[in-house]
XYZ file of C-alpha atoms in Angstrom:
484
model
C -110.550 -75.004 -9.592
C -108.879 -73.319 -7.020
C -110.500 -70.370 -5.706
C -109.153 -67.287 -2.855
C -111.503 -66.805 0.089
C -111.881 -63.038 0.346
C -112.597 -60.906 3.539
C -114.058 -57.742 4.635
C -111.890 -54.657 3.670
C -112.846 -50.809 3.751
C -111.349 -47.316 3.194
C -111.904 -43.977 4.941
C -112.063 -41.206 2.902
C -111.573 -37.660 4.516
C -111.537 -34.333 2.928
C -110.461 -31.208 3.906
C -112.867 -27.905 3.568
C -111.702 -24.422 4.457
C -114.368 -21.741 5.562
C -114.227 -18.283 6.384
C -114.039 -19.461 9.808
C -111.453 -22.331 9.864
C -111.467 -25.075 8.430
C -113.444 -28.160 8.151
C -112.519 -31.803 7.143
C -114.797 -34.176 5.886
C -115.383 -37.771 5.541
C -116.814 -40.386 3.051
C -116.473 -43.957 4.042
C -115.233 -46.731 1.533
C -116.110 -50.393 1.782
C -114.648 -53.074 0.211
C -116.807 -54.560 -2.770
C -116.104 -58.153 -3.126
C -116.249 -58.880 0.367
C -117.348 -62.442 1.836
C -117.185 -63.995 -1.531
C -114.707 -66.586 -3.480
C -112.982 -65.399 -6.743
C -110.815 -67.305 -8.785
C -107.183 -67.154 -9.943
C -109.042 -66.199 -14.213
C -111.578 -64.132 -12.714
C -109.049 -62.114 -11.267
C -107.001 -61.645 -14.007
C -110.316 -60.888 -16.358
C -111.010 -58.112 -14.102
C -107.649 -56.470 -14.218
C -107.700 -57.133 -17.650
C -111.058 -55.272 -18.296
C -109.986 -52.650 -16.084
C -107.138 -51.184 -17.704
C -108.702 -51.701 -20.691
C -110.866 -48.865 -19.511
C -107.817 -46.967 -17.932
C -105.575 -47.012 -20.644
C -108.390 -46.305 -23.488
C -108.340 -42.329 -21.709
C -112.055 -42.485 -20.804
C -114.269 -40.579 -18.645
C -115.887 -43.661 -17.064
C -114.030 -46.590 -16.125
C -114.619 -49.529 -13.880
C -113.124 -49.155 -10.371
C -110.409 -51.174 -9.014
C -109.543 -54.692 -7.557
C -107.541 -55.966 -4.346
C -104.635 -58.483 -3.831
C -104.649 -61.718 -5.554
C -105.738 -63.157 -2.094
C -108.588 -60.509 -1.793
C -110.136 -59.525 -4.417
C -112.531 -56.801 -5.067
C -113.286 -53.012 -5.591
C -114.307 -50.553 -3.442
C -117.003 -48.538 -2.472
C -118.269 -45.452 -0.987
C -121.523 -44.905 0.466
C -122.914 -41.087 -0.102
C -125.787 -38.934 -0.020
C -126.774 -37.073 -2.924
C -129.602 -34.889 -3.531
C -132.417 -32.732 -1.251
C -133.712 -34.526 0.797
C -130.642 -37.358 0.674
C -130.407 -40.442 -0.526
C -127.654 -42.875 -0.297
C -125.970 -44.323 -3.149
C -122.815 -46.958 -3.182
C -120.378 -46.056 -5.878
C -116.959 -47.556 -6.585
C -114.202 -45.546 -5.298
C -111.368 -44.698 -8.553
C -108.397 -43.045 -8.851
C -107.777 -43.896 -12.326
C -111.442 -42.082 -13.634
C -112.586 -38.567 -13.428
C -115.948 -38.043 -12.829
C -118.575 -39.405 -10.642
C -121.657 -40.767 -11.655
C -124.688 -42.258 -10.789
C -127.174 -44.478 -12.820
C -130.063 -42.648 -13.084
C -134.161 -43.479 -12.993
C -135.249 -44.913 -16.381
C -131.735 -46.154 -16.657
C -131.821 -49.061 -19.719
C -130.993 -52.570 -18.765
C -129.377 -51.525 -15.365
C -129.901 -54.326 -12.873
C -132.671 -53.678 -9.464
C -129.952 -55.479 -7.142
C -126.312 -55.493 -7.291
C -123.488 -57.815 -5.615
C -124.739 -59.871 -2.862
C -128.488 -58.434 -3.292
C -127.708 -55.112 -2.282
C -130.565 -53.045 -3.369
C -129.447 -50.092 -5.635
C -130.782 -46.586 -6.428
C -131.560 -44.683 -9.198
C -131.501 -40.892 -8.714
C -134.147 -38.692 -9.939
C -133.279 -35.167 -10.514
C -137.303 -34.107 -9.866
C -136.692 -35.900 -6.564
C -134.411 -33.511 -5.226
C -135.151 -29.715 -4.543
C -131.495 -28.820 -5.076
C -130.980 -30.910 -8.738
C -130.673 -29.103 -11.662
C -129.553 -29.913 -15.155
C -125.865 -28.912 -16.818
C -126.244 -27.527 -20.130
C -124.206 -28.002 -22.961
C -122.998 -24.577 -22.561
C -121.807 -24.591 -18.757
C -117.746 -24.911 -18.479
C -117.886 -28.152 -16.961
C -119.283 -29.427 -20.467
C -116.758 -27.408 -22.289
C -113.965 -29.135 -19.790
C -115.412 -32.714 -20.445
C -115.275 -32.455 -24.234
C -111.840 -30.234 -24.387
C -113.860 -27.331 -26.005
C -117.027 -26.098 -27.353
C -120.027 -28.760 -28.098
C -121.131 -29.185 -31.533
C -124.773 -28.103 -32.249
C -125.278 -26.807 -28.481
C -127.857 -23.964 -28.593
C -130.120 -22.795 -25.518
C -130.342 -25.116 -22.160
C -129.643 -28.063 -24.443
C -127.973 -31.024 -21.907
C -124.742 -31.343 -21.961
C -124.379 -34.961 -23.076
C -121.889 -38.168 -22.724
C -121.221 -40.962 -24.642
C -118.121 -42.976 -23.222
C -116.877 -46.516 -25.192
C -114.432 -48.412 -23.419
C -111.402 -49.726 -24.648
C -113.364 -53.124 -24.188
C -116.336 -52.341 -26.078
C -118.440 -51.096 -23.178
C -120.329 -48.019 -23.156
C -122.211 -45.494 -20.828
C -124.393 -43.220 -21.865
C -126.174 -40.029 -20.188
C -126.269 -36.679 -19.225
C -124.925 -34.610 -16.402
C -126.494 -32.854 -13.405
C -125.616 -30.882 -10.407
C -126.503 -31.861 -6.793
C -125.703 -31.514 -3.307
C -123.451 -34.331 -2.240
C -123.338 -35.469 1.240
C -120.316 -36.680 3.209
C -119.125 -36.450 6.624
C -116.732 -33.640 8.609
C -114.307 -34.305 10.917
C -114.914 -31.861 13.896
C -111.958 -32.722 15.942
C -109.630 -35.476 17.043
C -111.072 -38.704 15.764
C -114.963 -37.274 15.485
C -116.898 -36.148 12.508
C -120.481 -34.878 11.449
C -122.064 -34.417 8.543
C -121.742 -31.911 5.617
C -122.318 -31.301 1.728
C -121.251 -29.890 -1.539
C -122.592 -28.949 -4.600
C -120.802 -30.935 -7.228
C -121.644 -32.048 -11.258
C -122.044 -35.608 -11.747
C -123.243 -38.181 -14.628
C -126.650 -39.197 -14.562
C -126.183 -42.603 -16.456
C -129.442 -43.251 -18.470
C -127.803 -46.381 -20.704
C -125.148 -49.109 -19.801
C -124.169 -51.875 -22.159
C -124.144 -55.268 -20.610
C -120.541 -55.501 -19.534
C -121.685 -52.634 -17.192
C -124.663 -53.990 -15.826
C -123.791 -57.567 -14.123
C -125.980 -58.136 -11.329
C -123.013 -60.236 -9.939
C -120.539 -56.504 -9.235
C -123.181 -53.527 -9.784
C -122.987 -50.712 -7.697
C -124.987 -47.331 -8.079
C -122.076 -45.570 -9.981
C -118.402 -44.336 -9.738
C -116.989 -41.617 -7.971
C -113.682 -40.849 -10.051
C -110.213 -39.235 -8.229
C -108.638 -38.689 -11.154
C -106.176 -35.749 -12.343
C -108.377 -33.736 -14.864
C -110.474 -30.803 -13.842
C -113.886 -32.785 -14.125
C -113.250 -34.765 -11.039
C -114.646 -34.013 -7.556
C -111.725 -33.146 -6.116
C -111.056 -30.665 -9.119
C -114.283 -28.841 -8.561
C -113.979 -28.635 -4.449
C -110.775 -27.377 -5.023
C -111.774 -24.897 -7.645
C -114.198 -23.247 -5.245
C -111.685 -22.781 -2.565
C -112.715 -25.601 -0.422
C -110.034 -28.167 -0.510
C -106.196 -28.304 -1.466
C -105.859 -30.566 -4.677
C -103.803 -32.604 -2.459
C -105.546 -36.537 -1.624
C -103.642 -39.178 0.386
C -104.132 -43.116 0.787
C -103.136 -45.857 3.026
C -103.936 -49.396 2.891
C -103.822 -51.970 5.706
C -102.581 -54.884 4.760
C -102.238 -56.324 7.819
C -105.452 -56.086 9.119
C -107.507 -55.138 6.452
C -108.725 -51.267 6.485
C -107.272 -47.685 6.031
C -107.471 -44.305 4.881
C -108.086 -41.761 1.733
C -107.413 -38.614 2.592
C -108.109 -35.295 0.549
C -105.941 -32.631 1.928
C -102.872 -31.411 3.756
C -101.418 -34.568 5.063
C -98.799 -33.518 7.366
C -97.806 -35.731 9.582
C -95.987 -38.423 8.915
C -93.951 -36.587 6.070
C -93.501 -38.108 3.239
C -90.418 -37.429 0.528
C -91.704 -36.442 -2.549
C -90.849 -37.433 -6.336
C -92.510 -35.252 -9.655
C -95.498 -36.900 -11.970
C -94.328 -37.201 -15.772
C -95.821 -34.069 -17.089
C -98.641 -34.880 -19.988
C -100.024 -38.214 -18.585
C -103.321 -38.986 -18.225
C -102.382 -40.695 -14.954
C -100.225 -40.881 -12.119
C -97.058 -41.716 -14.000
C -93.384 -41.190 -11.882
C -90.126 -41.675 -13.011
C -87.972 -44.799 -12.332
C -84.359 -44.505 -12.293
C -83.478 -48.791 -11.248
C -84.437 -51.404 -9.877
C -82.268 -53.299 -6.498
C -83.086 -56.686 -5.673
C -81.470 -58.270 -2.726
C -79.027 -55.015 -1.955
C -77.753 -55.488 -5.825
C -78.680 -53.242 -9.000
C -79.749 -54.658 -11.901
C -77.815 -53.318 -14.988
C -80.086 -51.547 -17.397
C -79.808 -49.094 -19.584
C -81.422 -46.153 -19.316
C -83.726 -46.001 -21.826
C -85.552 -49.066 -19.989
C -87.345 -46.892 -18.184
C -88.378 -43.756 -20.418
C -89.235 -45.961 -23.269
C -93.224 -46.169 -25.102
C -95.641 -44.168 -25.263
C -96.824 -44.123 -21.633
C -93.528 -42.735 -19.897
C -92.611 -43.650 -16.401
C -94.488 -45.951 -13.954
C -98.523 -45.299 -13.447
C -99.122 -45.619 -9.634
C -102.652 -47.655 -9.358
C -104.198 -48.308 -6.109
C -107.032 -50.435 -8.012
C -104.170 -52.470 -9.903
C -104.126 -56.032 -8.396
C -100.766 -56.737 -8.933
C -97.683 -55.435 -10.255
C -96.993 -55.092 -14.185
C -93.496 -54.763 -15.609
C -91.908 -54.381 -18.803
C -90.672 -58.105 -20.021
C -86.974 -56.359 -20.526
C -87.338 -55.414 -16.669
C -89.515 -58.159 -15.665
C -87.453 -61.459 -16.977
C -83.833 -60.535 -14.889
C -86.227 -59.565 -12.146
C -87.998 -62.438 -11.516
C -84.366 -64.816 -12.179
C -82.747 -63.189 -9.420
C -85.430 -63.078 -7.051
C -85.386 -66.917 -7.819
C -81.661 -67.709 -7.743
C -81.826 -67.372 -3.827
C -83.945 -70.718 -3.951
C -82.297 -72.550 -6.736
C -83.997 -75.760 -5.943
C -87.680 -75.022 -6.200
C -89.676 -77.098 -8.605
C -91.454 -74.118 -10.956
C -95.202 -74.826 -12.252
C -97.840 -72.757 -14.153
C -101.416 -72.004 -12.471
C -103.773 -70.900 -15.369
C -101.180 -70.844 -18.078
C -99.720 -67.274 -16.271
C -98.716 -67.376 -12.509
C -95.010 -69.073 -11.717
C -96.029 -70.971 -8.862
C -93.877 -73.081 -6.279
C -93.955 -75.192 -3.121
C -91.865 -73.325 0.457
C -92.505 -74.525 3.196
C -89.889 -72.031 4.627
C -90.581 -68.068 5.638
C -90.242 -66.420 2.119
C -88.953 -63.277 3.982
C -86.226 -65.517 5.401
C -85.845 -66.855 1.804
C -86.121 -64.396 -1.081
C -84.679 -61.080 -1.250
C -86.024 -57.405 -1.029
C -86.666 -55.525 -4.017
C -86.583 -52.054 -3.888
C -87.684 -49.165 -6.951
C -85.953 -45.991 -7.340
C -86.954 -43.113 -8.285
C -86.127 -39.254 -8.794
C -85.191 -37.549 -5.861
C -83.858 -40.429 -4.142
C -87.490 -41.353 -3.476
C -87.287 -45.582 -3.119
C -90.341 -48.439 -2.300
C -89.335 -51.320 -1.413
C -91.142 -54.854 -1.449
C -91.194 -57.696 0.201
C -91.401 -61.143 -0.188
C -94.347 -61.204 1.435
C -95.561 -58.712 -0.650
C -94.498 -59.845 -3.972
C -95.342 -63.760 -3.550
C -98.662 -64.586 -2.618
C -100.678 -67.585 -1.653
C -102.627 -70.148 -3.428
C -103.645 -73.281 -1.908
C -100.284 -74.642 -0.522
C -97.903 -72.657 -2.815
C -97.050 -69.415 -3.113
C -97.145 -67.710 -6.710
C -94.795 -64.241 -8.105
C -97.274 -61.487 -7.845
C -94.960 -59.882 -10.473
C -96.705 -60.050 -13.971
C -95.224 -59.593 -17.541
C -96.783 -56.839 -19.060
C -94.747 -57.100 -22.025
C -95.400 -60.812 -22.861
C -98.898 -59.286 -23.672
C -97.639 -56.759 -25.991
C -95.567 -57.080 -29.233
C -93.259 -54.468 -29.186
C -92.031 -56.101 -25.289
C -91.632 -52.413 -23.788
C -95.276 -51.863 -22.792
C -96.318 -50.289 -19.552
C -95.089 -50.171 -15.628
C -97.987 -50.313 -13.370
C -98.116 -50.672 -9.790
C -100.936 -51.595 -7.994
C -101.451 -53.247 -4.668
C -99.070 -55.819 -4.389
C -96.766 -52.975 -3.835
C -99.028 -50.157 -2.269
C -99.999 -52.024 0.775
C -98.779 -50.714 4.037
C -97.523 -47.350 2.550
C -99.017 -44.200 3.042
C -98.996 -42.635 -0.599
C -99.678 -39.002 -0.933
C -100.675 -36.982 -4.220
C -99.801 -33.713 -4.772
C -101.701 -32.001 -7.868
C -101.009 -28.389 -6.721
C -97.115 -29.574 -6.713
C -97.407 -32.389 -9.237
C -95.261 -34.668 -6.586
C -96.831 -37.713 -5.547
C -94.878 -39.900 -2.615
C -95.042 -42.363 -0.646
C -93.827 -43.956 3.250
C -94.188 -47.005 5.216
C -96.673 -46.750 7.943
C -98.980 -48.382 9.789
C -102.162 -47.873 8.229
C -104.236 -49.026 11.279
C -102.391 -45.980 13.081
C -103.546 -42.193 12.440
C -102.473 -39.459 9.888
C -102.335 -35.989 10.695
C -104.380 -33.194 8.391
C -103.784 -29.688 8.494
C -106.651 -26.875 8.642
C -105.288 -24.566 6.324
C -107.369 -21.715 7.885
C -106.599 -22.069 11.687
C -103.863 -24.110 11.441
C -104.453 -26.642 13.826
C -104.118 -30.317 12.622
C -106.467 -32.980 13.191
C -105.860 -37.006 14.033
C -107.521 -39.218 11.646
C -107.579 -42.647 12.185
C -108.798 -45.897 10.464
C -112.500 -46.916 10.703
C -114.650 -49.238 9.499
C -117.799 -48.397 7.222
C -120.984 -49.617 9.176
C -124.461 -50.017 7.947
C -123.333 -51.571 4.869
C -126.470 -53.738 4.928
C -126.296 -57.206 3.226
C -122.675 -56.481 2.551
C -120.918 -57.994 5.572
C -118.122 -60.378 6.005
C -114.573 -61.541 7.682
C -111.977 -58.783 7.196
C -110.036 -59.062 4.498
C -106.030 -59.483 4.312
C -105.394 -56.107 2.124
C -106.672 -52.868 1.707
C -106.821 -50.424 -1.766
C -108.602 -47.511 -3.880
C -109.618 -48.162 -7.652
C -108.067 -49.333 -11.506
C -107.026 -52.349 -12.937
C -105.062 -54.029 -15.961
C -103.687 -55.462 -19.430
C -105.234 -57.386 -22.562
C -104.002 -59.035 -25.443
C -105.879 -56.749 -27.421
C -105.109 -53.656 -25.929
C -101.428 -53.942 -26.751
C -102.123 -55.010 -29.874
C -104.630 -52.444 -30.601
C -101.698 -49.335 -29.303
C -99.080 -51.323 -31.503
């Protein structure tokens, strides 16, 4: 069985908090999950599958994301919560909206999570600065899209989330201080907090428990009002504005909530009424030539446009898109000898440089916003071939027009920027082991942040990893099926 050795990956996650007098940015740092371990070629397609299982079934609660094909793995953030603080690892997701925690008493939730890490289980009575949400508080209200049933006095306000895979997570929800780090100037940083509501998880089905990936909970980055970023930004202390950059060159990188202003970045609208981050394509170039579809390639199904995943492992496309894709990328080696790895991956032996070799795809989009790919990018190794990273989403599906989601394999080395005030999300090549620039929006001064590695991560050490990303993952049988 042939299995990818993974490395050592991490993201930096910096947030931006005005005060009376100026403003402050703050920091949370992100490690990557899986690292120092082996995962195979089926394990990492079961964990994309299970993940946007979760993503597409519109729940509050998914499971965070994965890396390349050739590193593998979710991410984490480690956090304080609570008076006095303790820390807690949670997976870092763009494609969820909350944050939560499991909590003490929490049924059938494992002591020790991936590689022995020892987890925690808050406990509201612990902290002199917990308190309970009722089912009458707004944030409730916002969770279930209106009033809850039967809610009379300080009654809880309650959740009960089934994924689209048949895993659950139960609880209640709480408010607590959460800890995270400021940047105070160029490159330096100290600590600060926020009072934000959060999931105390009191029941996980198995599927949610597996010694082998638990973490202490999720902390969602997702587009409705119940996320994080959604209440810092409702209390004037942040711009709904969060930014990512992934290192796939030497593993690393940076999340970003605020005014990113330097480098700029051209901007392109999200599909208004998505649950996710879903932009518009307009064609697709490979090697300097269009292909010829119709329009209606792109705007057709339910789920309209492309859904920008940093927690995607690979790249999903529409069969219609997806077949003439992959046969011209391959007509500029007409000679290779094709297999099958795992009854999915097109695999081949090149003993050439593939960016010498195979062309440059490139995505368009509205407002002549483009990303371009790769070889490099889009073929990746395994053992001593190199496989198409593309994947047919619509070989899964029966009516062949399913969904377009981009995950890593294209959102490596970019700087991607998303703008929920503006609706715009975008995106630019950089060097993600370089620094960004954030804006103060009260003094106006703008502050270097660069990349940096999470330290004190404990038993969770390793060799750096080739890639870099944030959270969500991918496609099942029986989730197409089940939206036919």
């Amino acid at each position: 069985m042939v299995k990818f050795e993974l490395g050592y990956t991490f993201l930096f996650l910096l947030i931006i908090v005005g005060r009376a007098s100026g403003g402050i940015e703050g920091v949370i740092k992100v490690n990557y999950k899986f690292s120092g371990s082996e995962r195979t070629l089926s394990a990492l397609k079961a964990h994309d599958d299970k993940r946007h299982l979760r993503l597409l079934a519109g729940v509050d609660l998914p499971i965070g994301g994965t890396g390349r094909p050739d590193s593998v793995g979710l991410y984490y953030a480690k956090i304080g919560i609570g008076t006095p603080s303790n820390a807690y690892y949670v997976q870092v997701d763009t494609g969820s909206d909350i944050m939560w925690v499991n909590c003490i008493g929490c049924d059938q939730c494992p002591r020790r999570g991936y590689h022995g890490l020892e987890l925690a289980f808050y406990n509201r009575k612990d902290s002199l600065s917990g308190k309970l949400v009722s089912c009458g508080h707004q944030y409730c209200k916002d969770v279930n899209k209106g009033s809850v049933s039967g809610c009379y006095g300080n009654t809880s306000c309650f959740f009960s989330e089934t994924y689209g895979d048949g895993s659950y997570s139960l609880g209640y929800f709480v408010e607590d201080i959460v800890q995270y780090d400021q940047v105070s100037g160029d490159l330096q940083t100290k600590s600060s907090n926020g009072s934000v509501i959060f999931g105390c998880g009191g029941t996980q089905s198995e599927d949610l428990t597996s010694s082998d990936d638990a973490l202490d909970g999720v902390l969602g980055f997702g587009k409705s009002n119940t996320s994080m970023l959604s209440q810092l930004a409702s209390s004037g202390r942040v711009k709904k504005m969060f930014a990512h950059c992934l290192d796939g060159v030497n593993g690393g990188g940076i999340f970003a909530i605020g005014n990113v202003v330097k480098p700029k970045v051209n901007m392109t609208a999200l599909v208004p009424n998505q649950q996710h981050y879903n932009v518009n394509m307009t064609a697709v170039e490979v090697g300097y030539q269009i292909l010829n579809f119709s329009a209606d390639v792109f705007t057709n199904g339910e789920n309209k446009g492309v859904i920008i995943d940093s927690g995607t492992t690979l790249a999903y496309l529409p069969e219609v898109i997806y077949g003439p894709l992959v046969k011209k990328i391959l007509s500029w080696q007409p000679d290779l000898r094709l297999r099958t790895v795992h009854d999915e991956y097109t695999c081949f032996d090149y003993s050439g440089s593939v960016d010498d070799g195979f062309p440059q795809v490139y995505f368009h989009f509205e407002n002549s916003v483009s990303l371009r790919v790769r070889p490099h990018e889009y073929l990746f190794p395994y053992e001593d071939l190199f496989c198409i990273g593309w994947q047919n989403s619509g070989s899964l599906s029966r009516d062949k027009w399913n969904l377009t989601v981009f995950g890593d394999l294209v959102l490596s080395n970019k700087l991607v920027l998303y703008d929920l005030e503006k609706q715009a999300i975008g995106w630019t090549e950089y060097n993600c082991s370089s620094s960004i620039g954030l804006k103060d929006e009260i003094t106006g001064s703008v502050h270097l942040v660069g990349a940096h590695s999470l330290s004190g991560a404990s038993s969770l050490t390793a060799q750096m990893a080739l890639t870099f990303l944030l959270l969500v993952a991918l496609l099942h049988h029986s989730l197409f099926n089940g939206q036919s």
